[in-house]
Amino acid sequence: MLLAVLVLFSTVSFTIEKHFCADVLIDVSIFTELDKCAMEAYEVAMEKITKKSCCKDVIDVIQGQDELKSPSFEDLDFEQQQFLTAFAYTYLGLYEGLPKQTIPHRDYSPPNLITDIQLLDEVFLI
């Protein structure tokens, strides 16, 4: 289960957005929209005049893995291939099937009991 969670988190990509206003961090967002500072409307008006803004947004993108590579048997060295083949052969050879047993009374149905014979003869197991 731990490996499944590790694979899940290694393949997920996300972005971290930061909003700075005059070198002061105002808001950090991962999944929601950023809250802009109160100076934003004033900055838009001033930006037309000065062409500079004191507010800035910084976006950090954390990329997850795009491809998961699963190694194949051919990627291994010759010694590793030889070891795996020998291990698999001996491991599978450990378990042998049981011989087929014939059960002669498999289809036998016992007779219907009319009375309890042990109680009738007063023979009890102690």
Short mmCIF file of N, CA, C and O in Angstrom, two decimals:
data_model
loop_
_atom_site.label_atom_id
_atom_site.label_comp_id
_atom_site.label_asym_id
_atom_site.label_seq_id
_atom_site.Cartn_x
_atom_site.Cartn_y
_atom_site.Cartn_z
N MET A 1 0.82 -1.18 0.00
CA MET A 1 0.00 0.00 0.00
C MET A 1 0.88 1.26 0.00
O MET A 1 0.55 2.24 -0.64
N LEU A 2 1.98 1.16 0.73
CA LEU A 2 2.90 2.29 0.78
C LEU A 2 3.50 2.56 -0.59
O LEU A 2 3.63 3.73 -0.99
N LEU A 3 3.82 1.52 -1.33
CA LEU A 3 4.39 1.72 -2.66
C LEU A 3 3.36 2.33 -3.62
O LEU A 3 3.71 3.14 -4.47
N ALA A 4 2.10 1.95 -3.48
CA ALA A 4 1.06 2.53 -4.33
C ALA A 4 0.91 4.02 -4.06
O ALA A 4 0.76 4.82 -4.98
N VAL A 5 0.96 4.41 -2.80
CA VAL A 5 0.87 5.84 -2.44
C VAL A 5 2.10 6.58 -2.95
O VAL A 5 2.01 7.71 -3.45
N LEU A 6 3.27 5.95 -2.87
CA LEU A 6 4.50 6.57 -3.37
C LEU A 6 4.43 6.79 -4.88
O LEU A 6 4.80 7.86 -5.37
N VAL A 7 3.92 5.82 -5.62
CA VAL A 7 3.78 5.98 -7.07
C VAL A 7 2.76 7.07 -7.38
O VAL A 7 2.96 7.88 -8.30
N LEU A 8 1.68 7.13 -6.63
CA LEU A 8 0.66 8.15 -6.85
C LEU A 8 1.24 9.55 -6.66
O LEU A 8 1.07 10.43 -7.51
N PHE A 9 1.96 9.78 -5.57
CA PHE A 9 2.49 11.11 -5.30
C PHE A 9 3.67 11.46 -6.21
O PHE A 9 3.95 12.64 -6.42
N SER A 10 4.38 10.48 -6.73
CA SER A 10 5.49 10.80 -7.62
C SER A 10 5.00 11.17 -9.02
O SER A 10 5.73 11.79 -9.79
N THR A 11 3.78 10.83 -9.37
CA THR A 11 3.27 11.15 -10.70
C THR A 11 2.36 12.37 -10.71
O THR A 11 1.94 12.81 -11.78
N VAL A 12 2.04 12.94 -9.57
CA VAL A 12 1.14 14.09 -9.48
C VAL A 12 1.94 15.38 -9.69
O VAL A 12 3.01 15.57 -9.11
N SER A 13 1.44 16.26 -10.54
CA SER A 13 2.04 17.58 -10.75
C SER A 13 1.14 18.64 -10.14
O SER A 13 -0.08 18.51 -10.16
N PHE A 14 1.75 19.69 -9.60
CA PHE A 14 0.94 20.79 -9.08
C PHE A 14 1.76 22.08 -9.13
O PHE A 14 2.97 22.06 -9.30
N THR A 15 1.05 23.19 -8.98
CA THR A 15 1.70 24.50 -9.02
C THR A 15 1.46 25.22 -7.69
O THR A 15 0.41 25.08 -7.07
N ILE A 16 2.45 25.99 -7.30
CA ILE A 16 2.35 26.82 -6.11
C ILE A 16 2.42 28.27 -6.58
O ILE A 16 3.40 28.68 -7.20
N GLU A 17 1.36 29.02 -6.31
CA GLU A 17 1.30 30.42 -6.72
C GLU A 17 1.51 31.31 -5.50
O GLU A 17 0.90 31.09 -4.47
N LYS A 18 2.38 32.31 -5.65
CA LYS A 18 2.65 33.26 -4.58
C LYS A 18 2.41 34.67 -5.09
O LYS A 18 2.79 34.99 -6.22
N HIS A 19 1.78 35.48 -4.27
CA HIS A 19 1.52 36.87 -4.63
C HIS A 19 2.29 37.77 -3.67
O HIS A 19 2.11 37.71 -2.46
N PHE A 20 3.19 38.58 -4.25
CA PHE A 20 3.99 39.53 -3.49
C PHE A 20 3.52 40.94 -3.80
O PHE A 20 3.23 41.27 -4.94
N CYS A 21 3.47 41.75 -2.78
CA CYS A 21 3.18 43.16 -2.96
C CYS A 21 4.27 43.93 -2.23
O CYS A 21 4.35 43.88 -1.00
N ALA A 22 5.13 44.58 -3.00
CA ALA A 22 6.28 45.33 -2.46
C ALA A 22 7.17 44.42 -1.63
O ALA A 22 7.52 44.72 -0.50
N ASP A 23 7.52 43.27 -2.17
CA ASP A 23 8.39 42.29 -1.55
C ASP A 23 7.85 41.71 -0.25
O ASP A 23 8.60 41.19 0.58
N VAL A 24 6.56 41.82 -0.02
CA VAL A 24 5.90 41.21 1.13
C VAL A 24 4.97 40.13 0.61
O VAL A 24 4.14 40.39 -0.27
N LEU A 25 5.10 38.93 1.14
CA LEU A 25 4.25 37.82 0.71
C LEU A 25 2.83 38.03 1.21
O LEU A 25 2.59 38.12 2.41
N ILE A 26 1.89 38.13 0.29
CA ILE A 26 0.50 38.37 0.65
C ILE A 26 -0.28 37.06 0.74
O ILE A 26 -1.00 36.83 1.69
N ASP A 27 -0.11 36.19 -0.27
CA ASP A 27 -0.91 34.96 -0.30
C ASP A 27 -0.13 33.86 -1.01
O ASP A 27 0.63 34.13 -1.95
N VAL A 28 -0.34 32.64 -0.54
CA VAL A 28 0.21 31.44 -1.17
C VAL A 28 -0.95 30.52 -1.47
O VAL A 28 -1.81 30.30 -0.62
N SER A 29 -0.97 29.96 -2.67
CA SER A 29 -2.09 29.12 -3.07
C SER A 29 -1.57 27.89 -3.81
O SER A 29 -0.66 27.97 -4.63
N ILE A 30 -2.19 26.76 -3.51
CA ILE A 30 -1.85 25.52 -4.24
C ILE A 30 -3.03 25.11 -5.11
O ILE A 30 -2.88 24.83 -6.28
N PHE A 31 -4.21 25.05 -4.54
CA PHE A 31 -5.38 24.56 -5.27
C PHE A 31 -6.44 25.63 -5.53
O PHE A 31 -7.35 25.42 -6.30
N THR A 32 -6.35 26.76 -4.88
CA THR A 32 -7.38 27.80 -5.04
C THR A 32 -6.77 29.03 -5.71
O THR A 32 -5.57 29.10 -5.95
N GLU A 33 -7.62 30.00 -5.99
CA GLU A 33 -7.16 31.22 -6.63
C GLU A 33 -6.53 32.15 -5.59
O GLU A 33 -6.93 32.17 -4.43
N LEU A 34 -5.57 32.90 -6.02
CA LEU A 34 -4.86 33.81 -5.12
C LEU A 34 -5.74 34.97 -4.69
O LEU A 34 -6.57 35.47 -5.45
N ASP A 35 -5.55 35.43 -3.47
CA ASP A 35 -6.17 36.66 -2.99
C ASP A 35 -5.22 37.80 -3.33
O ASP A 35 -4.07 37.82 -2.91
N LYS A 36 -5.70 38.76 -4.09
CA LYS A 36 -4.87 39.90 -4.47
C LYS A 36 -4.90 40.93 -3.34
O LYS A 36 -5.83 40.99 -2.54
N CYS A 37 -3.90 41.74 -3.30
CA CYS A 37 -3.84 42.74 -2.24
C CYS A 37 -4.78 43.91 -2.56
O CYS A 37 -5.28 44.04 -3.68
N ALA A 38 -4.99 44.76 -1.60
CA ALA A 38 -5.89 45.91 -1.78
C ALA A 38 -5.30 46.93 -2.73
O ALA A 38 -6.03 47.76 -3.28
N MET A 39 -4.02 46.89 -2.94
CA MET A 39 -3.35 47.85 -3.82
C MET A 39 -3.51 47.48 -5.29
O MET A 39 -3.07 48.23 -6.15
N GLU A 40 -4.13 46.38 -5.59
CA GLU A 40 -4.18 45.89 -6.97
C GLU A 40 -4.91 46.88 -7.89
O GLU A 40 -4.45 47.15 -9.00
N ALA A 41 -6.04 47.42 -7.48
CA ALA A 41 -6.77 48.38 -8.32
C ALA A 41 -5.95 49.66 -8.52
O ALA A 41 -5.92 50.23 -9.62
N TYR A 42 -5.29 50.08 -7.47
CA TYR A 42 -4.43 51.27 -7.57
C TYR A 42 -3.24 50.99 -8.48
O TYR A 42 -2.83 51.84 -9.27
N GLU A 43 -2.69 49.79 -8.38
CA GLU A 43 -1.53 49.41 -9.20
C GLU A 43 -1.88 49.36 -10.68
O GLU A 43 -1.07 49.71 -11.52
N VAL A 44 -3.09 48.90 -11.01
CA VAL A 44 -3.50 48.86 -12.41
C VAL A 44 -3.55 50.27 -12.98
O VAL A 44 -3.10 50.51 -14.11
N ALA A 45 -4.05 51.22 -12.22
CA ALA A 45 -4.09 52.61 -12.67
C ALA A 45 -2.69 53.20 -12.78
O ALA A 45 -2.37 53.91 -13.74
N MET A 46 -1.83 52.87 -11.82
CA MET A 46 -0.47 53.39 -11.83
C MET A 46 0.39 52.73 -12.89
O MET A 46 1.33 53.34 -13.39
N GLU A 47 0.06 51.53 -13.24
CA GLU A 47 0.84 50.80 -14.23
C GLU A 47 0.71 51.45 -15.61
O GLU A 47 1.63 51.42 -16.41
N LYS A 48 -0.45 52.05 -15.86
CA LYS A 48 -0.64 52.74 -17.14
C LYS A 48 0.27 53.97 -17.23
O LYS A 48 0.72 54.34 -18.30
N ILE A 49 0.52 54.56 -16.09
CA ILE A 49 1.34 55.77 -16.08
C ILE A 49 2.83 55.43 -16.03
O ILE A 49 3.62 55.91 -16.83
N THR A 50 3.23 54.59 -15.07
CA THR A 50 4.66 54.34 -14.85
C THR A 50 5.18 53.10 -15.56
O THR A 50 6.39 52.90 -15.63
N LYS A 51 4.31 52.26 -16.04
CA LYS A 51 4.67 51.00 -16.69
C LYS A 51 5.40 50.04 -15.76
O LYS A 51 6.05 49.13 -16.19
N LYS A 52 5.32 50.28 -14.45
CA LYS A 52 5.91 49.39 -13.47
C LYS A 52 4.86 49.07 -12.42
O LYS A 52 4.04 49.90 -12.08
N SER A 53 4.95 47.87 -11.89
CA SER A 53 4.02 47.45 -10.86
C SER A 53 4.83 46.97 -9.66
O SER A 53 5.88 46.35 -9.80
N CYS A 54 4.34 47.30 -8.47
CA CYS A 54 5.05 46.81 -7.28
C CYS A 54 4.55 45.42 -6.88
O CYS A 54 5.20 44.75 -6.10
N CYS A 55 3.42 45.00 -7.40
CA CYS A 55 2.89 43.66 -7.11
C CYS A 55 3.37 42.69 -8.18
O CYS A 55 3.47 43.03 -9.35
N LYS A 56 3.67 41.48 -7.74
CA LYS A 56 4.08 40.47 -8.71
C LYS A 56 3.59 39.10 -8.24
O LYS A 56 3.40 38.85 -7.05
N ASP A 57 3.38 38.24 -9.21
CA ASP A 57 2.97 36.86 -8.95
C ASP A 57 4.11 35.93 -9.34
O ASP A 57 4.70 36.07 -10.41
N VAL A 58 4.42 34.98 -8.45
CA VAL A 58 5.46 33.99 -8.72
C VAL A 58 4.78 32.63 -8.76
O VAL A 58 4.03 32.27 -7.84
N ILE A 59 5.03 31.90 -9.82
CA ILE A 59 4.42 30.58 -9.99
C ILE A 59 5.53 29.54 -10.03
O ILE A 59 6.41 29.58 -10.88
N ASP A 60 5.49 28.60 -9.08
CA ASP A 60 6.44 27.48 -9.03
C ASP A 60 5.69 26.23 -9.49
O ASP A 60 4.67 25.86 -8.90
N VAL A 61 6.21 25.58 -10.52
CA VAL A 61 5.59 24.37 -11.05
C VAL A 61 6.43 23.18 -10.59
O VAL A 61 7.63 23.12 -10.84
N ILE A 62 5.78 22.24 -9.93
CA ILE A 62 6.45 21.00 -9.50
C ILE A 62 5.93 19.89 -10.39
O ILE A 62 4.75 19.51 -10.32
N GLN A 63 6.81 19.40 -11.25
CA GLN A 63 6.42 18.39 -12.23
C GLN A 63 6.54 17.00 -11.61
O GLN A 63 7.51 16.69 -10.93
N GLY A 64 5.55 16.19 -11.89
CA GLY A 64 5.60 14.79 -11.49
C GLY A 64 6.21 13.98 -12.62
O GLY A 64 6.50 14.48 -13.71
N GLN A 65 6.39 12.73 -12.37
CA GLN A 65 6.95 11.85 -13.38
C GLN A 65 5.91 11.60 -14.46
O GLN A 65 4.76 11.32 -14.19
N ASP A 66 6.34 11.72 -15.72
CA ASP A 66 5.42 11.46 -16.83
C ASP A 66 5.41 9.99 -17.21
O ASP A 66 4.38 9.44 -17.56
N GLU A 67 6.54 9.36 -17.15
CA GLU A 67 6.64 7.98 -17.58
C GLU A 67 7.16 7.13 -16.43
O GLU A 67 8.11 7.50 -15.74
N LEU A 68 6.54 6.00 -16.23
CA LEU A 68 7.02 5.04 -15.25
C LEU A 68 7.71 3.91 -16.02
O LEU A 68 7.09 3.26 -16.86
N LYS A 69 8.97 3.71 -15.75
CA LYS A 69 9.73 2.70 -16.47
C LYS A 69 9.74 1.43 -15.64
O LYS A 69 10.20 1.43 -14.50
N SER A 70 9.26 0.37 -16.22
CA SER A 70 9.35 -0.92 -15.55
C SER A 70 10.44 -1.73 -16.25
O SER A 70 10.42 -1.89 -17.46
N PRO A 71 11.42 -2.19 -15.49
CA PRO A 71 12.53 -2.91 -16.12
C PRO A 71 12.07 -4.25 -16.68
O PRO A 71 11.18 -4.90 -16.14
N SER A 72 12.67 -4.64 -17.77
CA SER A 72 12.33 -5.93 -18.37
C SER A 72 13.46 -6.91 -18.11
O SER A 72 14.53 -6.56 -17.61
N PHE A 73 13.23 -8.14 -18.46
CA PHE A 73 14.20 -9.21 -18.23
C PHE A 73 15.46 -8.98 -19.06
O PHE A 73 16.55 -9.33 -18.63
N GLU A 74 15.31 -8.37 -20.23
CA GLU A 74 16.45 -8.14 -21.09
C GLU A 74 17.35 -7.02 -20.58
O GLU A 74 18.50 -6.92 -20.99
N ASP A 75 16.86 -6.15 -19.71
CA ASP A 75 17.66 -5.07 -19.16
C ASP A 75 18.66 -5.55 -18.10
O ASP A 75 19.59 -4.83 -17.75
N LEU A 76 18.48 -6.75 -17.59
CA LEU A 76 19.35 -7.28 -16.54
C LEU A 76 20.64 -7.82 -17.13
O LEU A 76 20.71 -8.19 -18.31
N ASP A 77 21.68 -7.90 -16.29
CA ASP A 77 22.94 -8.51 -16.71
C ASP A 77 22.73 -10.01 -16.88
O ASP A 77 21.75 -10.59 -16.43
N PHE A 78 23.74 -10.66 -17.51
CA PHE A 78 23.63 -12.10 -17.75
C PHE A 78 23.61 -12.87 -16.43
O PHE A 78 22.85 -13.83 -16.28
N GLU A 79 24.41 -12.44 -15.44
CA GLU A 79 24.43 -13.13 -14.15
C GLU A 79 23.09 -12.98 -13.43
O GLU A 79 22.61 -13.93 -12.79
N GLN A 80 22.49 -11.80 -13.52
CA GLN A 80 21.19 -11.59 -12.88
C GLN A 80 20.10 -12.43 -13.56
O GLN A 80 19.23 -12.99 -12.89
N GLN A 81 20.15 -12.51 -14.88
CA GLN A 81 19.19 -13.34 -15.60
C GLN A 81 19.36 -14.80 -15.22
O GLN A 81 18.38 -15.52 -15.01
N GLN A 82 20.61 -15.25 -15.11
CA GLN A 82 20.88 -16.63 -14.75
C GLN A 82 20.38 -16.92 -13.33
O GLN A 82 19.78 -17.96 -13.08
N PHE A 83 20.62 -15.99 -12.40
CA PHE A 83 20.16 -16.19 -11.03
C PHE A 83 18.64 -16.24 -10.96
O PHE A 83 18.07 -17.11 -10.28
N LEU A 84 17.96 -15.33 -11.63
CA LEU A 84 16.49 -15.32 -11.60
C LEU A 84 15.90 -16.58 -12.22
O LEU A 84 14.92 -17.12 -11.73
N THR A 85 16.51 -17.05 -13.30
CA THR A 85 16.01 -18.27 -13.93
C THR A 85 16.20 -19.47 -13.01
O THR A 85 15.28 -20.29 -12.84
N ALA A 86 17.37 -19.59 -12.38
CA ALA A 86 17.62 -20.70 -11.46
C ALA A 86 16.71 -20.61 -10.24
O ALA A 86 16.18 -21.63 -9.78
N PHE A 87 16.51 -19.40 -9.72
CA PHE A 87 15.65 -19.24 -8.55
C PHE A 87 14.21 -19.62 -8.87
O PHE A 87 13.55 -20.32 -8.10
N ALA A 88 13.71 -19.16 -10.01
CA ALA A 88 12.33 -19.48 -10.40
C ALA A 88 12.16 -20.99 -10.62
O ALA A 88 11.16 -21.59 -10.22
N TYR A 89 13.15 -21.61 -11.25
CA TYR A 89 13.07 -23.05 -11.52
C TYR A 89 13.06 -23.86 -10.23
O TYR A 89 12.25 -24.76 -10.05
N THR A 90 13.95 -23.51 -9.28
CA THR A 90 13.99 -24.27 -8.03
C THR A 90 12.79 -23.95 -7.14
O THR A 90 12.28 -24.83 -6.45
N TYR A 91 12.32 -22.70 -7.15
CA TYR A 91 11.17 -22.34 -6.33
C TYR A 91 9.91 -23.06 -6.81
O TYR A 91 9.12 -23.54 -6.01
N LEU A 92 9.72 -23.11 -8.12
CA LEU A 92 8.55 -23.80 -8.65
C LEU A 92 8.67 -25.31 -8.48
O LEU A 92 7.67 -26.01 -8.41
N GLY A 93 9.91 -25.83 -8.42
CA GLY A 93 10.10 -27.26 -8.22
C GLY A 93 9.85 -27.70 -6.79
O GLY A 93 9.74 -28.91 -6.52
N LEU A 94 9.79 -26.76 -5.85
CA LEU A 94 9.55 -27.13 -4.45
C LEU A 94 8.15 -27.68 -4.24
O LEU A 94 7.93 -28.56 -3.40
N TYR A 95 7.22 -27.17 -4.98
CA TYR A 95 5.82 -27.54 -4.77
C TYR A 95 5.39 -28.54 -5.83
O TYR A 95 5.36 -28.24 -7.01
N GLU A 96 5.10 -29.73 -5.37
CA GLU A 96 4.62 -30.77 -6.27
C GLU A 96 3.16 -31.00 -5.96
O GLU A 96 2.71 -30.88 -4.82
N GLY A 97 2.43 -31.37 -6.99
CA GLY A 97 1.02 -31.64 -6.78
C GLY A 97 0.81 -32.95 -6.02
O GLY A 97 1.65 -33.85 -6.04
N LEU A 98 -0.28 -33.03 -5.32
CA LEU A 98 -0.61 -34.26 -4.59
C LEU A 98 -1.07 -35.32 -5.57
O LEU A 98 -1.73 -35.01 -6.57
N PRO A 99 -0.73 -36.58 -5.29
CA PRO A 99 -1.22 -37.63 -6.19
C PRO A 99 -2.74 -37.73 -6.07
O PRO A 99 -3.33 -37.46 -5.02
N LYS A 100 -3.36 -38.11 -7.16
CA LYS A 100 -4.82 -38.23 -7.16
C LYS A 100 -5.22 -39.42 -6.31
O LYS A 100 -4.79 -40.54 -6.54
N GLN A 101 -5.99 -39.14 -5.29
CA GLN A 101 -6.42 -40.19 -4.37
C GLN A 101 -7.84 -40.62 -4.73
O GLN A 101 -8.71 -39.78 -4.98
N THR A 102 -8.04 -41.91 -4.72
CA THR A 102 -9.39 -42.43 -4.96
C THR A 102 -10.05 -42.70 -3.61
O THR A 102 -9.46 -43.33 -2.73
N ILE A 103 -11.21 -42.20 -3.46
CA ILE A 103 -11.97 -42.40 -2.22
C ILE A 103 -13.11 -43.37 -2.55
O ILE A 103 -14.05 -43.01 -3.27
N PRO A 104 -13.03 -44.62 -2.03
CA PRO A 104 -14.02 -45.62 -2.43
C PRO A 104 -15.43 -45.34 -1.91
O PRO A 104 -16.42 -45.72 -2.52
N HIS A 105 -15.56 -44.66 -0.79
CA HIS A 105 -16.89 -44.44 -0.19
C HIS A 105 -17.39 -43.01 -0.41
O HIS A 105 -18.21 -42.52 0.36
N ARG A 106 -16.93 -42.36 -1.46
CA ARG A 106 -17.33 -40.98 -1.72
C ARG A 106 -18.82 -40.88 -2.04
O ARG A 106 -19.50 -39.96 -1.60
N ASP A 107 -19.35 -41.80 -2.79
CA ASP A 107 -20.76 -41.75 -3.18
C ASP A 107 -21.66 -42.55 -2.25
O ASP A 107 -22.85 -42.75 -2.54
N TYR A 108 -21.14 -43.01 -1.14
CA TYR A 108 -21.92 -43.82 -0.20
C TYR A 108 -22.79 -42.92 0.65
O TYR A 108 -22.34 -41.96 1.23
N SER A 109 -24.06 -43.26 0.74
CA SER A 109 -24.95 -42.52 1.64
C SER A 109 -25.33 -43.45 2.79
O SER A 109 -25.73 -44.60 2.58
N PRO A 110 -25.20 -42.99 4.01
CA PRO A 110 -25.48 -43.86 5.16
C PRO A 110 -26.97 -44.18 5.24
O PRO A 110 -27.81 -43.45 4.71
N PRO A 111 -27.30 -45.28 5.91
CA PRO A 111 -28.72 -45.64 6.03
C PRO A 111 -29.46 -44.67 6.95
O PRO A 111 -28.86 -44.01 7.79
N ASN A 112 -30.74 -44.56 6.77
CA ASN A 112 -31.57 -43.72 7.62
C ASN A 112 -31.70 -44.35 8.99
O ASN A 112 -32.02 -45.53 9.11
N LEU A 113 -31.46 -43.56 10.04
CA LEU A 113 -31.58 -44.07 11.40
C LEU A 113 -33.01 -43.90 11.88
O LEU A 113 -33.56 -42.81 11.85
N ILE A 114 -33.56 -45.00 12.33
CA ILE A 114 -34.92 -44.94 12.86
C ILE A 114 -34.87 -44.68 14.36
O ILE A 114 -35.61 -43.84 14.88
N THR A 115 -34.01 -45.39 15.06
CA THR A 115 -33.84 -45.18 16.50
C THR A 115 -32.35 -45.05 16.79
O THR A 115 -31.50 -45.47 16.00
N ASP A 116 -32.03 -44.46 17.93
CA ASP A 116 -30.65 -44.33 18.35
C ASP A 116 -30.23 -45.65 18.97
O ASP A 116 -30.65 -46.00 20.08
N ILE A 117 -29.37 -46.39 18.27
CA ILE A 117 -29.02 -47.75 18.69
C ILE A 117 -28.18 -47.71 19.96
O ILE A 117 -28.34 -48.56 20.84
N GLN A 118 -27.32 -46.73 20.13
CA GLN A 118 -26.51 -46.66 21.34
C GLN A 118 -27.38 -46.43 22.57
O GLN A 118 -27.14 -47.00 23.63
N LEU A 119 -28.39 -45.62 22.45
CA LEU A 119 -29.30 -45.39 23.57
C LEU A 119 -30.17 -46.60 23.81
O LEU A 119 -30.47 -46.95 24.96
N LEU A 120 -30.55 -47.29 22.76
CA LEU A 120 -31.38 -48.48 22.88
C LEU A 120 -30.63 -49.60 23.60
O LEU A 120 -31.18 -50.28 24.47
N ASP A 121 -29.34 -49.79 23.27
CA ASP A 121 -28.53 -50.83 23.92
C ASP A 121 -27.83 -50.34 25.18
O ASP A 121 -27.14 -51.12 25.83
N GLU A 122 -28.01 -49.09 25.53
CA GLU A 122 -27.40 -48.44 26.67
C GLU A 122 -25.88 -48.61 26.65
O GLU A 122 -25.25 -48.96 27.65
N VAL A 123 -25.28 -48.32 25.49
CA VAL A 123 -23.83 -48.35 25.32
C VAL A 123 -23.39 -46.91 25.10
O VAL A 123 -23.76 -46.28 24.12
N PHE A 124 -22.59 -46.39 26.05
CA PHE A 124 -22.17 -44.99 25.98
C PHE A 124 -20.66 -44.91 25.95
O PHE A 124 -19.96 -45.70 26.57
N LEU A 125 -20.14 -43.98 25.21
CA LEU A 125 -18.70 -43.75 25.15
C LEU A 125 -18.31 -42.80 26.25
O LEU A 125 -18.91 -41.75 26.42
N ILE A 126 -17.31 -43.19 27.02
CA ILE A 126 -16.86 -42.35 28.12
C ILE A 126 -15.47 -41.86 27.84
O ILE A 126 -14.62 -42.50 27.40
#
